[in-house]
């Protein structure tokens, strides 16, 4: 069963890669960022609560994101595999995910860390022009990444699940490496 967690800073290419890989192996690409942006656009209860955190480059509170991912992973299309992009984002989300998957009798193969230097990340994000990609918000998101998300590298390493990939090469080269992990 193909189940991969994509780690990496904002701008590392998680979304692009997850999308390509999911199409290739016909499993869902589950992006908490995409689901949240959609909720904001439709002004759902979740979107209304999440909006200000996202606009500031902060993490949306764990209880909201955890409920969202629990719901999404229980859908029929997620039973045969998935690529997770943007979740987990901190240690409590990662611990929750391990518990949830145990409960669901599912295991993931790897957590893949896409390594890209900070200056390259900033340039990439400035170039993509998303609403939360202003320079100030980008800096905040990088700070949040280093403080809250980067510790997950160690979390998965001690569980012997971590694979690191150089993300500062062409998208095709990254995709080739990812394909070899499935
Ligand atoms: P992304 O598209 O993954 O860069 O996410 C965009 C924004 O959505 C982030 O800056 C956070 O505000 C929020 N977000 C996405 N995933 C999570 C998560 N797992 N936990 C908390 N906030 C999240």
mmCIF file of C-alpha atoms and ligand atoms in Angstrom:
data_model
loop_
_atom_site.group_PDB
_atom_site.id
_atom_site.type_symbol
_atom_site.label_atom_id
_atom_site.label_comp_id
_atom_site.label_asym_id
_atom_site.label_seq_id
_atom_site.Cartn_x
_atom_site.Cartn_y
_atom_site.Cartn_z
ATOM 1 C CA UNK A 1 0.000 0.000 0.000
ATOM 2 C CA UNK A 2 1.451 3.369 -1.017
ATOM 3 C CA UNK A 3 1.420 5.772 1.886
ATOM 4 C CA UNK A 4 3.922 8.597 2.072
ATOM 5 C CA UNK A 5 4.254 11.648 4.292
ATOM 6 C CA UNK A 6 5.973 14.597 2.622
ATOM 7 C CA UNK A 7 7.962 16.799 4.970
ATOM 8 C CA UNK A 8 9.796 19.947 4.027
ATOM 9 C CA UNK A 9 9.571 23.691 4.388
ATOM 10 C CA UNK A 10 6.960 25.812 2.624
ATOM 11 C CA UNK A 11 8.184 26.203 -0.946
ATOM 12 C CA UNK A 12 10.139 22.934 -0.901
ATOM 13 C CA UNK A 13 7.934 21.478 -3.624
ATOM 14 C CA UNK A 14 5.729 19.186 -1.534
ATOM 15 C CA UNK A 15 2.542 20.188 -3.347
ATOM 16 C CA UNK A 16 3.973 19.830 -6.852
ATOM 17 C CA UNK A 17 5.535 16.479 -6.086
ATOM 18 C CA UNK A 18 2.574 15.102 -4.163
ATOM 19 C CA UNK A 19 0.257 16.007 -7.018
ATOM 20 C CA UNK A 20 2.443 14.342 -9.655
ATOM 21 C CA UNK A 21 3.014 11.233 -7.588
ATOM 22 C CA UNK A 22 -0.648 10.859 -6.654
ATOM 23 C CA UNK A 23 -1.684 11.063 -10.315
ATOM 24 C CA UNK A 24 0.943 8.512 -11.247
ATOM 25 C CA UNK A 25 -0.098 5.904 -8.679
ATOM 26 C CA UNK A 26 -3.790 6.839 -8.556
ATOM 27 C CA UNK A 27 -4.072 7.558 -4.861
ATOM 28 C CA UNK A 28 -5.318 10.750 -3.198
ATOM 29 C CA UNK A 29 -3.061 13.732 -2.623
ATOM 30 C CA UNK A 30 -4.143 15.029 0.760
ATOM 31 C CA UNK A 31 -3.027 18.604 1.383
ATOM 32 C CA UNK A 32 -4.242 20.242 4.589
ATOM 33 C CA UNK A 33 -3.264 23.618 3.084
ATOM 34 C CA UNK A 34 -5.495 23.005 0.016
ATOM 35 C CA UNK A 35 -8.399 21.819 2.172
ATOM 36 C CA UNK A 36 -8.041 24.863 4.436
ATOM 37 C CA UNK A 37 -7.784 27.308 1.495
ATOM 38 C CA UNK A 38 -10.945 25.790 0.051
ATOM 39 C CA UNK A 39 -12.707 26.150 3.414
ATOM 40 C CA UNK A 40 -11.640 29.816 3.587
ATOM 41 C CA UNK A 41 -12.856 30.442 0.032
ATOM 42 C CA UNK A 42 -16.260 28.936 0.849
ATOM 43 C CA UNK A 43 -16.439 30.629 4.240
ATOM 44 C CA UNK A 44 -17.278 27.394 6.010
ATOM 45 C CA UNK A 45 -17.115 27.234 9.823
ATOM 46 C CA UNK A 46 -13.612 25.764 9.515
ATOM 47 C CA UNK A 47 -12.565 28.420 7.019
ATOM 48 C CA UNK A 48 -13.780 31.267 9.188
ATOM 49 C CA UNK A 49 -11.777 29.926 12.145
ATOM 50 C CA UNK A 50 -8.631 29.189 10.108
ATOM 51 C CA UNK A 51 -8.402 32.381 8.038
ATOM 52 C CA UNK A 52 -6.504 34.734 10.336
ATOM 53 C CA UNK A 53 -3.888 32.125 11.269
ATOM 54 C CA UNK A 54 -3.201 31.416 7.615
ATOM 55 C CA UNK A 55 -2.994 35.085 6.695
ATOM 56 C CA UNK A 56 -0.357 35.584 9.348
ATOM 57 C CA UNK A 57 1.694 32.531 8.426
ATOM 58 C CA UNK A 58 0.905 30.774 11.693
ATOM 59 C CA UNK A 59 -0.287 27.224 12.165
ATOM 60 C CA UNK A 60 -4.024 26.709 12.399
ATOM 61 C CA UNK A 61 -4.856 25.214 15.844
ATOM 62 C CA UNK A 62 -4.232 21.470 16.131
ATOM 63 C CA UNK A 63 -7.820 20.532 17.063
ATOM 64 C CA UNK A 64 -9.142 21.952 13.770
ATOM 65 C CA UNK A 65 -6.516 20.311 11.591
ATOM 66 C CA UNK A 66 -6.693 17.015 13.446
ATOM 67 C CA UNK A 67 -10.481 16.817 12.987
ATOM 68 C CA UNK A 68 -10.020 17.594 9.302
ATOM 69 C CA UNK A 69 -7.407 14.905 8.730
ATOM 70 C CA UNK A 70 -9.345 12.297 10.729
ATOM 71 C CA UNK A 71 -12.321 12.942 8.488
ATOM 72 C CA UNK A 72 -10.302 12.879 5.273
ATOM 73 C CA UNK A 73 -8.370 9.695 6.050
ATOM 74 C CA UNK A 74 -11.600 7.859 6.823
ATOM 75 C CA UNK A 75 -12.987 8.479 3.319
ATOM 76 C CA UNK A 76 -13.257 5.401 1.053
ATOM 77 C CA UNK A 77 -10.735 6.704 -1.489
ATOM 78 C CA UNK A 78 -8.059 6.985 1.205
ATOM 79 C CA UNK A 79 -8.193 3.317 2.167
ATOM 80 C CA UNK A 80 -5.817 2.153 -0.567
ATOM 81 C CA UNK A 81 -3.088 4.731 -0.027
ATOM 82 C CA UNK A 82 -2.330 8.449 0.093
ATOM 83 C CA UNK A 83 0.309 11.139 -0.133
ATOM 84 C CA UNK A 84 0.149 13.520 2.808
ATOM 85 C CA UNK A 85 1.327 17.065 2.081
ATOM 86 C CA UNK A 86 1.485 19.644 4.871
ATOM 87 C CA UNK A 87 0.444 17.337 7.666
ATOM 88 C CA UNK A 88 1.804 16.750 10.253
ATOM 89 C CA UNK A 89 3.262 20.187 10.991
ATOM 90 C CA UNK A 90 4.339 19.702 14.633
ATOM 91 C CA UNK A 91 5.048 16.899 17.085
ATOM 92 C CA UNK A 92 1.563 16.677 18.529
ATOM 93 C CA UNK A 93 0.064 16.293 15.055
ATOM 94 C CA UNK A 94 2.664 13.605 14.271
ATOM 95 C CA UNK A 95 1.857 11.731 17.490
ATOM 96 C CA UNK A 96 -1.859 12.005 16.692
ATOM 97 C CA UNK A 97 -1.277 10.635 13.185
ATOM 98 C CA UNK A 98 0.614 7.611 14.495
ATOM 99 C CA UNK A 99 -2.239 6.853 16.904
ATOM 100 C CA UNK A 100 -4.913 7.350 14.266
ATOM 101 C CA UNK A 101 -3.171 5.065 11.782
ATOM 102 C CA UNK A 102 -2.702 2.396 14.395
ATOM 103 C CA UNK A 103 -6.394 2.642 15.166
ATOM 104 C CA UNK A 104 -7.156 2.321 11.443
ATOM 105 C CA UNK A 105 -4.682 -0.518 10.972
ATOM 106 C CA UNK A 106 -2.697 1.461 8.415
ATOM 107 C CA UNK A 107 1.042 2.021 8.160
ATOM 108 C CA UNK A 108 2.995 4.578 6.159
ATOM 109 C CA UNK A 109 6.108 3.616 4.324
ATOM 110 C CA UNK A 110 8.236 6.741 4.741
ATOM 111 C CA UNK A 111 8.282 10.325 5.818
ATOM 112 C CA UNK A 112 10.237 12.078 3.078
ATOM 113 C CA UNK A 113 12.101 15.264 3.837
ATOM 114 C CA UNK A 114 12.596 17.508 0.804
ATOM 115 C CA UNK A 115 15.704 19.529 1.574
ATOM 116 C CA UNK A 116 15.910 23.032 0.097
ATOM 117 C CA UNK A 117 18.007 25.968 1.401
ATOM 118 C CA UNK A 118 16.095 28.902 2.933
ATOM 119 C CA UNK A 119 17.129 31.475 0.323
ATOM 120 C CA UNK A 120 15.854 29.237 -2.469
ATOM 121 C CA UNK A 121 12.564 28.724 -0.585
ATOM 122 C CA UNK A 122 12.010 32.467 -0.267
ATOM 123 C CA UNK A 123 12.665 33.031 -3.979
ATOM 124 C CA UNK A 124 10.309 30.205 -4.952
ATOM 125 C CA UNK A 125 7.499 31.443 -2.707
ATOM 126 C CA UNK A 126 7.866 35.038 -3.884
ATOM 127 C CA UNK A 127 7.539 33.698 -7.410
ATOM 128 C CA UNK A 128 4.302 31.768 -6.954
ATOM 129 C CA UNK A 129 2.146 34.697 -5.879
ATOM 130 C CA UNK A 130 -0.273 32.980 -3.492
ATOM 131 C CA UNK A 131 -2.345 35.217 -1.178
ATOM 132 C CA UNK A 132 -0.226 34.214 1.843
ATOM 133 C CA UNK A 133 3.043 34.619 -0.052
ATOM 134 C CA UNK A 134 3.918 38.218 0.851
ATOM 135 C CA UNK A 135 7.491 38.641 2.056
ATOM 136 C CA UNK A 136 6.522 39.222 5.688
ATOM 137 C CA UNK A 137 4.235 36.188 5.812
ATOM 138 C CA UNK A 138 6.835 34.051 4.022
ATOM 139 C CA UNK A 139 9.408 34.918 6.708
ATOM 140 C CA UNK A 140 6.942 34.047 9.447
ATOM 141 C CA UNK A 141 6.077 30.734 7.802
ATOM 142 C CA UNK A 142 9.762 29.841 7.568
ATOM 143 C CA UNK A 143 10.231 30.715 11.233
ATOM 144 C CA UNK A 144 7.240 28.534 12.170
ATOM 145 C CA UNK A 145 8.685 25.761 10.014
ATOM 146 C CA UNK A 146 12.066 25.842 11.738
ATOM 147 C CA UNK A 147 10.600 25.989 15.248
ATOM 148 C CA UNK A 148 7.657 23.621 14.964
ATOM 149 C CA UNK A 149 7.936 21.429 11.881
ATOM 150 C CA UNK A 150 11.678 20.780 11.426
ATOM 151 C CA UNK A 151 11.784 18.759 14.712
ATOM 152 C CA UNK A 152 9.700 16.141 12.888
ATOM 153 C CA UNK A 153 12.826 15.162 10.967
ATOM 154 C CA UNK A 154 14.131 13.702 14.197
ATOM 155 C CA UNK A 155 10.694 12.312 15.127
ATOM 156 C CA UNK A 156 10.681 10.136 11.996
ATOM 157 C CA UNK A 157 14.393 9.390 12.106
ATOM 158 C CA UNK A 158 14.150 7.709 15.501
ATOM 159 C CA UNK A 159 11.232 5.661 14.141
ATOM 160 C CA UNK A 160 13.408 4.575 11.173
ATOM 161 C CA UNK A 161 10.929 6.101 8.738
ATOM 162 C CA UNK A 162 12.893 9.093 7.473
ATOM 163 C CA UNK A 163 14.231 9.485 3.954
ATOM 164 C CA UNK A 164 15.900 12.763 2.953
ATOM 165 C CA UNK A 165 15.906 13.926 -0.650
ATOM 166 C CA UNK A 166 17.685 16.911 -2.191
ATOM 167 C CA UNK A 167 14.809 19.161 -3.246
ATOM 168 C CA UNK A 168 17.050 21.741 -4.877
ATOM 169 C CA UNK A 169 17.230 19.927 -8.221
ATOM 170 C CA UNK A 170 14.743 19.724 -11.118
ATOM 171 C CA UNK A 171 11.183 18.626 -10.287
ATOM 172 C CA UNK A 172 11.685 15.624 -12.589
ATOM 173 C CA UNK A 173 14.740 14.471 -10.648
ATOM 174 C CA UNK A 174 12.873 14.789 -7.338
ATOM 175 C CA UNK A 175 9.936 12.848 -8.751
ATOM 176 C CA UNK A 176 12.228 10.032 -9.917
ATOM 177 C CA UNK A 177 13.592 9.656 -6.403
ATOM 178 C CA UNK A 178 10.109 9.670 -4.917
ATOM 179 C CA UNK A 179 8.884 7.074 -7.404
ATOM 180 C CA UNK A 180 11.647 4.746 -6.296
ATOM 181 C CA UNK A 181 10.269 4.864 -2.751
ATOM 182 C CA UNK A 182 6.854 3.542 -3.675
HETATM 183 P P1 LIG B 1 0.525 24.954 3.019
HETATM 184 O O1 LIG B 1 -0.281 25.051 1.778
HETATM 185 O O2 LIG B 1 0.781 23.532 3.444
HETATM 186 O O3 LIG B 1 1.781 25.768 2.960
HETATM 187 O O4 LIG B 1 -0.374 25.576 4.189
HETATM 188 C C1 LIG B 1 -0.828 26.908 4.148
HETATM 189 C C2 LIG B 1 -1.242 27.348 5.534
HETATM 190 O O5 LIG B 1 -2.307 26.510 6.013
HETATM 191 C C3 LIG B 1 -0.158 27.234 6.594
HETATM 192 O O6 LIG B 1 0.657 28.383 6.620
HETATM 193 C C4 LIG B 1 -0.990 27.098 7.865
HETATM 194 O O7 LIG B 1 -1.534 28.335 8.269
HETATM 195 C C5 LIG B 1 -2.146 26.246 7.398
HETATM 196 N N1 LIG B 1 -1.867 24.799 7.564
HETATM 197 C C6 LIG B 1 -1.709 23.866 6.584
HETATM 198 N N2 LIG B 1 -1.477 22.649 7.111
HETATM 199 C C7 LIG B 1 -1.490 22.806 8.455
HETATM 200 C C8 LIG B 1 -1.304 21.922 9.553
HETATM 201 N N3 LIG B 1 -1.048 20.619 9.384
HETATM 202 N N4 LIG B 1 -1.383 22.452 10.807
HETATM 203 C C9 LIG B 1 -1.654 23.749 11.007
HETATM 204 N N5 LIG B 1 -1.816 24.636 10.025
HETATM 205 C C10 LIG B 1 -1.750 24.180 8.747
#
